[in-house]
CSV table of C-alpha atoms in Angstrom, one decimal:
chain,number,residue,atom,x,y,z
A,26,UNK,CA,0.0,0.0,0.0
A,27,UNK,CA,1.3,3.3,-0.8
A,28,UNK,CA,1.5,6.5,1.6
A,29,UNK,CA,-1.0,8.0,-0.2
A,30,UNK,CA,-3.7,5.2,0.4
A,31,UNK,CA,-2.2,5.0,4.2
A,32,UNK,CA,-2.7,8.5,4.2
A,33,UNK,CA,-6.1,8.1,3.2
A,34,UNK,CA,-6.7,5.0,5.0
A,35,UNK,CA,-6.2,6.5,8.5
A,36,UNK,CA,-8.3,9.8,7.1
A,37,UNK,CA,-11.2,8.1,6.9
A,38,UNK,CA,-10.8,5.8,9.9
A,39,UNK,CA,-10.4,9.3,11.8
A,40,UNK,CA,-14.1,10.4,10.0
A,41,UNK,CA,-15.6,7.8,11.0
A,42,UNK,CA,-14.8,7.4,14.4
A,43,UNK,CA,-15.2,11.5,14.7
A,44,UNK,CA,-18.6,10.3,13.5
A,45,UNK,CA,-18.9,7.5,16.3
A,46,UNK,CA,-18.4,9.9,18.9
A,47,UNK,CA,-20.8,12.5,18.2
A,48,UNK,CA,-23.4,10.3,17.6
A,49,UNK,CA,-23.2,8.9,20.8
A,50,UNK,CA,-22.7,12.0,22.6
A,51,UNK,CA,-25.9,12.6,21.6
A,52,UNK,CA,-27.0,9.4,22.4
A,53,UNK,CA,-26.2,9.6,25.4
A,54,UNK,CA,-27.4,13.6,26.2
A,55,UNK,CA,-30.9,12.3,24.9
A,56,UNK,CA,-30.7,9.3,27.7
A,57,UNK,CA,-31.9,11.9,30.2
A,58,UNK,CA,-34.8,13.2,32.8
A,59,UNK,CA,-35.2,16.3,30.8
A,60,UNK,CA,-34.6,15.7,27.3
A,61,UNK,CA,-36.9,11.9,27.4
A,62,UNK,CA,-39.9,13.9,29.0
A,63,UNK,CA,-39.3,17.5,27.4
A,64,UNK,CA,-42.5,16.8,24.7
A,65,UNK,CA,-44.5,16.0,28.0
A,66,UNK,CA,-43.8,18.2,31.3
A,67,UNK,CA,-40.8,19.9,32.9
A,68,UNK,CA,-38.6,17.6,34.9
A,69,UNK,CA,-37.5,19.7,38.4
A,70,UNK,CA,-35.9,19.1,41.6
A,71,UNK,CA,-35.2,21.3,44.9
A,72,UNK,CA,-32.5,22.7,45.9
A,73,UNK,CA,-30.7,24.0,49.1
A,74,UNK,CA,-28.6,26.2,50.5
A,75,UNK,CA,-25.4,25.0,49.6
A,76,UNK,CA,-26.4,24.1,46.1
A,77,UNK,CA,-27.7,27.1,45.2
A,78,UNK,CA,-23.9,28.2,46.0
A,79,UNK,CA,-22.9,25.8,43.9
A,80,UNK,CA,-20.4,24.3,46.4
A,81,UNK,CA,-20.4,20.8,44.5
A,82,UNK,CA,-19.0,20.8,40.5
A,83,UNK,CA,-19.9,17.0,40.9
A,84,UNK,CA,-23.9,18.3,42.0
A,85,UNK,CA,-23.9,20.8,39.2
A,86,UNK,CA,-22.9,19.0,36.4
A,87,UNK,CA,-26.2,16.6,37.4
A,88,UNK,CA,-28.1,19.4,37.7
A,89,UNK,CA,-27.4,20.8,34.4
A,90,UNK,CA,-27.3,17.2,32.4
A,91,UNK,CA,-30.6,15.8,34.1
A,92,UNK,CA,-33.2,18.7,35.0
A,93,UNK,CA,-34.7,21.4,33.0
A,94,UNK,CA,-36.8,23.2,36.4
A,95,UNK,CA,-35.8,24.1,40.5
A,96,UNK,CA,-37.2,25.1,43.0
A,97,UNK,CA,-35.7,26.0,46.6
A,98,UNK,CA,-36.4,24.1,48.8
A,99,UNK,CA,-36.1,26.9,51.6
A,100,UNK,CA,-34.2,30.1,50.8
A,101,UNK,CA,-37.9,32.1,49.6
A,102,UNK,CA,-39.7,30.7,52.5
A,103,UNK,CA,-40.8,34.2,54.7
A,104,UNK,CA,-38.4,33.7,58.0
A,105,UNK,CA,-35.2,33.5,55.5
A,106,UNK,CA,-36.4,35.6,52.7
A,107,UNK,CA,-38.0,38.7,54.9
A,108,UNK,CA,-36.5,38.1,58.6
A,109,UNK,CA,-37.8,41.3,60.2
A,110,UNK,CA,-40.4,44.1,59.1
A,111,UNK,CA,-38.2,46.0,57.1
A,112,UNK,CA,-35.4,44.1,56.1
A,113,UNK,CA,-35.5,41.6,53.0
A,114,UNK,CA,-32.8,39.4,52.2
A,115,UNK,CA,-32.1,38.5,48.5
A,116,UNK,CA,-28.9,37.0,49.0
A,117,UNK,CA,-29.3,33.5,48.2
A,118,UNK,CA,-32.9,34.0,46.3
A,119,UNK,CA,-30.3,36.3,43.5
A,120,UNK,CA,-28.4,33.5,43.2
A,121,UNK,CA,-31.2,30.9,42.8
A,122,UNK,CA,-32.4,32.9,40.0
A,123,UNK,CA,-29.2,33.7,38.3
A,124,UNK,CA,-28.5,30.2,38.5
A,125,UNK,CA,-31.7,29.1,36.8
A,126,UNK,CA,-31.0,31.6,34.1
A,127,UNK,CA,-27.9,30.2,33.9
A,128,UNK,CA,-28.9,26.9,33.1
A,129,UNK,CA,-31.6,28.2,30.8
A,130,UNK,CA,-34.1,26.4,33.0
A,131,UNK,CA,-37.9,27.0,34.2
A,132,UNK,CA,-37.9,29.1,37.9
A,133,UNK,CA,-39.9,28.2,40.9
A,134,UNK,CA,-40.4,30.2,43.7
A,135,UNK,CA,-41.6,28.8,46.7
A,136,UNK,CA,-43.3,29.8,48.5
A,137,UNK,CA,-45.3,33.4,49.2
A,138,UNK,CA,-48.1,32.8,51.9
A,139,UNK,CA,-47.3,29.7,54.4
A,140,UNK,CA,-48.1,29.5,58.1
A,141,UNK,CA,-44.6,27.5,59.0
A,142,UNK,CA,-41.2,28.5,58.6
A,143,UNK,CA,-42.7,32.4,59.2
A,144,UNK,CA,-41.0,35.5,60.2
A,145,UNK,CA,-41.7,35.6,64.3
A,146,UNK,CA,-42.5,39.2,63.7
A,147,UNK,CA,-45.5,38.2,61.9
A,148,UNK,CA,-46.7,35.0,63.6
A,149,UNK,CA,-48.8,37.4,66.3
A,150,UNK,CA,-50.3,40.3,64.3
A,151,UNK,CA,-53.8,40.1,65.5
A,152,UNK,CA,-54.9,43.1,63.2
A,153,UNK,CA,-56.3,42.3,59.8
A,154,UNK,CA,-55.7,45.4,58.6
A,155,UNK,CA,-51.9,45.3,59.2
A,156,UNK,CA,-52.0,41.6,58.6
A,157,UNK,CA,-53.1,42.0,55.2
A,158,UNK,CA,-50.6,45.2,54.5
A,159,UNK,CA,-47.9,42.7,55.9
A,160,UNK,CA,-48.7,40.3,52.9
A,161,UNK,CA,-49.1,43.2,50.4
A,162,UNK,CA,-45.6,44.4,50.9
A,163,UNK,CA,-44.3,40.9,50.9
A,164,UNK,CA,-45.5,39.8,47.8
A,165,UNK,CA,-45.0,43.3,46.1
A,166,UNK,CA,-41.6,43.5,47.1
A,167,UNK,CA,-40.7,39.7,46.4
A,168,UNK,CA,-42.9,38.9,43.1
A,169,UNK,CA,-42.0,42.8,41.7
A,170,UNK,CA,-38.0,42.2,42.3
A,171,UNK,CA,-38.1,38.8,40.1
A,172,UNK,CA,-40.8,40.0,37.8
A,173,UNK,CA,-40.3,37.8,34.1
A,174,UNK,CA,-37.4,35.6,36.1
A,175,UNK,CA,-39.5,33.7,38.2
A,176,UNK,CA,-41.7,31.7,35.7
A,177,UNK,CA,-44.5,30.1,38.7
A,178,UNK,CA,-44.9,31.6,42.2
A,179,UNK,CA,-46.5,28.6,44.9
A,180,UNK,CA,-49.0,31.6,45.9
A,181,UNK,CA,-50.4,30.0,49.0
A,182,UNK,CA,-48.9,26.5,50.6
A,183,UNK,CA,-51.1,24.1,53.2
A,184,UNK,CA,-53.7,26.2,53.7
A,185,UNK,CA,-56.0,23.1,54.5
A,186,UNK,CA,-56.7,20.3,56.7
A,187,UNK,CA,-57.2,16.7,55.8
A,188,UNK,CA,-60.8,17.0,55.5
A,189,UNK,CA,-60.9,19.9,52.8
A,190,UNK,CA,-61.4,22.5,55.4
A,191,UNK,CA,-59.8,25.3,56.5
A,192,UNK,CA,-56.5,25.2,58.8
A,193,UNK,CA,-56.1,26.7,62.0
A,194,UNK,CA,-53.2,29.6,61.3
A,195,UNK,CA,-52.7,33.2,62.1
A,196,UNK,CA,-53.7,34.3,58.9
A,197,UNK,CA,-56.6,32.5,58.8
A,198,UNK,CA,-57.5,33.7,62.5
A,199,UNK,CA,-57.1,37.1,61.7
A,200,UNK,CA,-58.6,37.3,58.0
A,201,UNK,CA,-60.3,34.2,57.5
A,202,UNK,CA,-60.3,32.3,54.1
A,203,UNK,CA,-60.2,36.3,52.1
A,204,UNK,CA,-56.1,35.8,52.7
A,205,UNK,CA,-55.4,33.5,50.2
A,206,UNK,CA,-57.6,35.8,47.9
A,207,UNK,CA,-56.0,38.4,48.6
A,208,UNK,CA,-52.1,36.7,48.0
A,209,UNK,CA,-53.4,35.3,44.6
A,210,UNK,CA,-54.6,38.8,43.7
A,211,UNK,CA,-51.3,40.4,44.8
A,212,UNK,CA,-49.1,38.0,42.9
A,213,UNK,CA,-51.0,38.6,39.7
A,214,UNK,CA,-50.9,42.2,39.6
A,215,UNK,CA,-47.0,41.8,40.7
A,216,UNK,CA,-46.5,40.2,38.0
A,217,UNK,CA,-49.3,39.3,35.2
A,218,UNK,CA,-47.2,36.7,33.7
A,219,UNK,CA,-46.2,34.7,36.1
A,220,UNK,CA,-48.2,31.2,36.5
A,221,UNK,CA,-49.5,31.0,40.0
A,222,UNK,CA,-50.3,27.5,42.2
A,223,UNK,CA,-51.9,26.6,45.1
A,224,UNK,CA,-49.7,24.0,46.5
A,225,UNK,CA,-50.1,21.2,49.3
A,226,UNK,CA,-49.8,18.0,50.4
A,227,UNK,CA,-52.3,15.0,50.5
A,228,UNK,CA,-54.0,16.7,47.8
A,229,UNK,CA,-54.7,12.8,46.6
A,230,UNK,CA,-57.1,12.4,49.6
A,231,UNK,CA,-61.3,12.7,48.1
A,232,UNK,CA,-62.0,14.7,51.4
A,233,UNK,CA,-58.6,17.0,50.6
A,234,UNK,CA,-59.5,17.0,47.0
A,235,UNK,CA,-63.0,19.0,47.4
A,236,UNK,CA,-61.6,20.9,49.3
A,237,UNK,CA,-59.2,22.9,46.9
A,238,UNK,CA,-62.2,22.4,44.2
A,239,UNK,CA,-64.4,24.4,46.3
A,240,UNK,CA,-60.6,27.0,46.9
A,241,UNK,CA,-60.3,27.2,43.3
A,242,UNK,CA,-63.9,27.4,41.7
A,243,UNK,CA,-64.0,30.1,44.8
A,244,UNK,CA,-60.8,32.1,43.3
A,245,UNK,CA,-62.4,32.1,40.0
A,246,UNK,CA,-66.2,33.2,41.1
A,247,UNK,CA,-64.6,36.3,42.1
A,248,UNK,CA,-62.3,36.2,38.8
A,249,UNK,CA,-59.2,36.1,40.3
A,250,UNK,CA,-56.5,34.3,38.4
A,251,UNK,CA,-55.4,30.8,39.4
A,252,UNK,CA,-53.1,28.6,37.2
A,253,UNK,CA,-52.3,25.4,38.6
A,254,UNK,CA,-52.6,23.1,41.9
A,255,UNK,CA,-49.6,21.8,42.9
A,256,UNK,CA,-50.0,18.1,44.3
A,257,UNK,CA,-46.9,17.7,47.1
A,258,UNK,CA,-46.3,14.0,46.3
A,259,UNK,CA,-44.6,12.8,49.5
A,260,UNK,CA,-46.0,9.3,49.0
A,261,UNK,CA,-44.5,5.7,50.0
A,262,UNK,CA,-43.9,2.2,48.7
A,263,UNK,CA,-47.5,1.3,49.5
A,264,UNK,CA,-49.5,4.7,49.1
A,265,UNK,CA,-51.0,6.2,47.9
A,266,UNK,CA,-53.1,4.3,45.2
A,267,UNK,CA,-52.8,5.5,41.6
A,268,UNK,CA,-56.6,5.2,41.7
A,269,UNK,CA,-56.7,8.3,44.0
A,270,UNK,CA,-53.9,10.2,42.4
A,271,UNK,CA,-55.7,9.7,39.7
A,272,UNK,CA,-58.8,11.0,40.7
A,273,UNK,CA,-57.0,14.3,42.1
A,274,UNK,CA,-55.4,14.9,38.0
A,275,UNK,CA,-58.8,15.0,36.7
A,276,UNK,CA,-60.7,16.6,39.1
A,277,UNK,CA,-58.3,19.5,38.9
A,278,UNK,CA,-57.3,19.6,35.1
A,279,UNK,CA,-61.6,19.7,35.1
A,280,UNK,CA,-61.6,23.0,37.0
A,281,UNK,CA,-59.6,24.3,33.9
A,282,UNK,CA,-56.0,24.3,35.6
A,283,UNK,CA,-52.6,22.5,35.1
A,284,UNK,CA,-51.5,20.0,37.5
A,285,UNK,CA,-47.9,20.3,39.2
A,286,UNK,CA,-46.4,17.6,41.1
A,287,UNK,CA,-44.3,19.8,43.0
A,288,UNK,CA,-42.3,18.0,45.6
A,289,UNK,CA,-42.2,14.1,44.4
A,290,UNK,CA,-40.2,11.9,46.7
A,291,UNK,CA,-41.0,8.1,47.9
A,292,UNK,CA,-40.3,6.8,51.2
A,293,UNK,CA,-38.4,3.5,51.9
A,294,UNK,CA,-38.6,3.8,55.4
A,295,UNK,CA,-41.5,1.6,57.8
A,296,UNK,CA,-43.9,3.8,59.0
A,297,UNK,CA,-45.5,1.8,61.5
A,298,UNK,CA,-47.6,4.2,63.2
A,299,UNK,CA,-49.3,5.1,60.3
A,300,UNK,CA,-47.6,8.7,59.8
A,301,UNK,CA,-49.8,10.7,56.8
A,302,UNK,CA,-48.8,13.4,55.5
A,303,UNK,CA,-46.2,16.0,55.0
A,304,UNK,CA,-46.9,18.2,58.4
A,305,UNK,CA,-43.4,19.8,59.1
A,306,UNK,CA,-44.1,19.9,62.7
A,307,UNK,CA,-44.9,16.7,63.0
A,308,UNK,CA,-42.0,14.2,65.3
A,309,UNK,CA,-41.7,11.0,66.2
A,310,UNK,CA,-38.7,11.0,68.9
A,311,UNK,CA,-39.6,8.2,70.6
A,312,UNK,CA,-38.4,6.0,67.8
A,313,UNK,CA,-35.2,7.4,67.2
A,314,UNK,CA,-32.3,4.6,67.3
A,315,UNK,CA,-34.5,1.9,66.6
A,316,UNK,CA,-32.9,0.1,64.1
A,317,UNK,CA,-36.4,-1.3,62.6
A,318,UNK,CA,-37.4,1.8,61.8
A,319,UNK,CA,-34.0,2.5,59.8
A,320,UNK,CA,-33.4,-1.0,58.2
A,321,UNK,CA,-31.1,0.8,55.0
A,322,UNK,CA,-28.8,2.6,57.1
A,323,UNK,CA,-25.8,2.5,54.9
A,324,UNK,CA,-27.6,1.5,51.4
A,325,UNK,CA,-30.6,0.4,49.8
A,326,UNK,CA,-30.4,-3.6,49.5
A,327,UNK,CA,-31.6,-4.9,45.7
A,328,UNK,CA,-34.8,-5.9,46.8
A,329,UNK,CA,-35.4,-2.0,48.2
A,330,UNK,CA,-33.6,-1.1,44.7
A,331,UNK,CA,-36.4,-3.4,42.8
A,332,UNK,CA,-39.4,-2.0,45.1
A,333,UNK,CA,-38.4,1.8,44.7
A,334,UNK,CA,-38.2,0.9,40.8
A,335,UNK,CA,-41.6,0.1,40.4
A,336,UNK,CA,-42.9,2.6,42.4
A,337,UNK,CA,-41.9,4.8,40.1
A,338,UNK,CA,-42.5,3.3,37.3
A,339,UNK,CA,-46.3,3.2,37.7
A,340,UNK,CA,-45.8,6.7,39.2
A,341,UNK,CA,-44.4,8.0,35.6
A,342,UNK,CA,-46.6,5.6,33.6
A,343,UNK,CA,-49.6,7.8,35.1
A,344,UNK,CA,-48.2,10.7,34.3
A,345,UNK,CA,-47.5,10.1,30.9
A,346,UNK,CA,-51.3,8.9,31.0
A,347,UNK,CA,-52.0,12.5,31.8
A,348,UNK,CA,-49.5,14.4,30.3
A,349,UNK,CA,-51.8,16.9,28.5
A,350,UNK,CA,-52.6,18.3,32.0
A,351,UNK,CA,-49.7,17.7,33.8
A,352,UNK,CA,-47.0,20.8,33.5
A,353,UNK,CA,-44.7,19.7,35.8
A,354,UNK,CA,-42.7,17.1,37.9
A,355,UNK,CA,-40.7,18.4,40.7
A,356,UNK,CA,-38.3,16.1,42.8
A,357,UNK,CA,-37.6,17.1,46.2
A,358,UNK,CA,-33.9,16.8,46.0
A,359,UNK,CA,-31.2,16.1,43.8
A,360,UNK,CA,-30.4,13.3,45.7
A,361,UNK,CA,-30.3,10.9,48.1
A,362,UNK,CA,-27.8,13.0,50.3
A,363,UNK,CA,-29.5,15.8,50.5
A,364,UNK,CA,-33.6,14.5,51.4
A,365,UNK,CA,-35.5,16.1,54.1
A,366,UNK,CA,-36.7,12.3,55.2
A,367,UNK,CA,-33.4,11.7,56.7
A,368,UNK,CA,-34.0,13.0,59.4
A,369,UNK,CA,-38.2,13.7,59.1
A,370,UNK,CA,-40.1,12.7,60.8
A,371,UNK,CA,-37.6,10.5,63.1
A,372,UNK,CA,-33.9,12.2,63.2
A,373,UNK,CA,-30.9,10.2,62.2
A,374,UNK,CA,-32.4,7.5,60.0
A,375,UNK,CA,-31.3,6.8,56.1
A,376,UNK,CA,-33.6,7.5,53.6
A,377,UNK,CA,-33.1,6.2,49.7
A,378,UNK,CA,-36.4,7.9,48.0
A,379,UNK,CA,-34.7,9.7,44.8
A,380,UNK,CA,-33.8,8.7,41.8
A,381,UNK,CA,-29.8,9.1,42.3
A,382,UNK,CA,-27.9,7.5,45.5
A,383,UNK,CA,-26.1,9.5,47.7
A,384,UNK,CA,-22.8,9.5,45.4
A,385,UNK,CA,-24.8,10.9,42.4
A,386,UNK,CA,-25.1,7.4,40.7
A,387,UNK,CA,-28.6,6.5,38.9
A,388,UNK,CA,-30.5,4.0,40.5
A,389,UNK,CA,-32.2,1.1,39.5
A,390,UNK,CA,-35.5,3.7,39.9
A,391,UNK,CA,-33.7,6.0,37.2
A,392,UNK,CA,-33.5,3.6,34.3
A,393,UNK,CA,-37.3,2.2,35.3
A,394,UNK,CA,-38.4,5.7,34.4
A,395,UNK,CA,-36.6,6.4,31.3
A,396,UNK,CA,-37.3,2.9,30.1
A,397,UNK,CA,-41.0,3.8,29.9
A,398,UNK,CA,-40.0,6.7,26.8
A,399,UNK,CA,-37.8,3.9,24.8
């Protein structure tokens, strides 16, 4: 063989393998969350503090590859975001947006009018007159600052109680049901744009369900603008049934609004005493150290792995189901490392209910879910 045809030889043995690679780089950057759902709903996930400071190249690079929507998990709630009466602090809420703009991806913020994690300057205004100017510069000042950034505003969060009625809170106390009215009308006129939610948990529950019917045909009687419920989906292994989840998307889409699923994680962990819900408050300390109530304390075993898999995969095969009404899907956390139900509602145990382990390796839950778009 001459040099010429070696030449030429090793040219197009170069091509082809140039070729090779590209095509499987985008292989490969197709094979994820957000580009195998991105004809069907957003694919999110919460994040914290230290994230949002992007402490953790290894976290970022995950973030970026995997998720095309965040929201914080606590950095916009009203004791961090507005501490006192006159002092705001945007510190970490700037970076959270710049962040998402960064990334190119769909903004959450979370959350504008919630009874927990409050300011204590505003958990004993008794007035409903100062209450209600309280909330008016709050949203004002928040919703105005990130005006066409933040892309969906949780208006109101856990306003109810398990049977559809009201909850006991201060706001509720002072101004009865007219404050979450009033929020959803502030947050509009802050910022017309902006998709606004009512979010909660349990929202699968029939008794649960009618009541945020009633909340939102309410909102729009008096023609205030409502754009989606957002279903918290702290659910379990066992429960709840896709029958009832079910029940929730339709009954919702039917009131003329999208569906979010705005905080999606699945417990691994026994939950003997029959614990329901998402309540922050709620604690369990007389079961801490008890090793049946942490059975996965250094890893999920393959059986766990196999469970958690098909969880989700029914989980994701509804959604697809009902993806014309579904906008969103929200993980709470990146990852196993980082979940609140470590340490809620009994402190110090393990939790595995994400879809990447604790080193930022997919699980066997992962590939269940983007199985179902092959």
């Amino acid at each position: 063989m001459t040099n010429k045809l070696y030449k030429l030889f090793f040219t197009l043995i170069a091509v082809i393998a140039f070729f090779n690679c590209n095509n499987n780089t985008k292989k490969e950057d197709s094979t994820t969350l957000k580009e195998s759902f991105k004809n069907d709903f957003l694919i999110g996930t919460a994040l914290s503090n230290l994230q949002i400071n992007q402490t953790d190249s290894q976290l970022a690079s995950l973030l970026k590859k995997e998720f095309n929507a965040i929201t914080p998990e606590n950095d916009m709630k009203w004791e961090q975001i507005h501490p006192q009466k006159d002092t705001f602090y945007f510190d970490v809420a700037d970076k959270y947006v710049e962040l998402g703009e960064k990334y190119n991806m769909h903004i959450v913020g979370h959350t504008l009018v919630w009874h927990s994690q409050l300011a204590p300057w505003m958990q004993n205004v008794k007035d409903s007159i100062t209450l209600a100017n309280n909330i008016e510069n709050h949203i004002n000042t928040i919703v105005k600052r990130y005006k066409g950034r933040i892309e969906t505003w949780d208006v109101v969060n856990e306003a109810l109680n398990e049977d559809g009625s009201f909850r006991t809170s201060n706001f509720h106390e002072v101004m009865g049901d007219s404050f979450i009215a009033h929020a959803f009308k502030l947050a509009a006129a802050a910022d017309p744009d902006a998709k606004l939610v009512y979010n909660d948990y349990n929202l699968w529950k029939p008794e649960k369900r009618a009541g945020v019917v009633k909340l939102v045909k309410n909102l729009q009687a008096q023609g205030i603008k409502i754009d989606g419920v957002g279903m918290q989906a702290h659910w379990s292994l066992e429960g709840p049934s896709i029958k009832d989840i079910e029940n929730s998307i339709i009954a919702y889409s039917n009131l003329g609004v999208k569906v979010s699923f705005t905080e999606l994680d699945v417990t691994v962990l026994p939950n003997p005493w029959d614990l329901d819900g998402a309540a922050v408050e709620q604690s369990y300390e007389q079961f801490e150290g008890d090793p049946k109530m942490n059975p996965y304390p250094v890893k999920l075993t393959d059986s766990g792995q196999t469970q958690l898999a098909k969880r989700y995969e029914d989980i994701f095969n509804l959604f697809l189901k009902h993806k014309d009404k579904i906008d969103r899907v929200t993980f709470w956390g990146v990852n196993d490392g980082q979940t609140w139900l470590n340490n809620w509602p009994i402190n110090g145990r393990t939790n595995h209910p994400l879809l990447f382990d604790r080193n930022f390796e997919p699980k066997k839950a992962y590939n269940s879910v983007l199985a179902l778009k092959k």
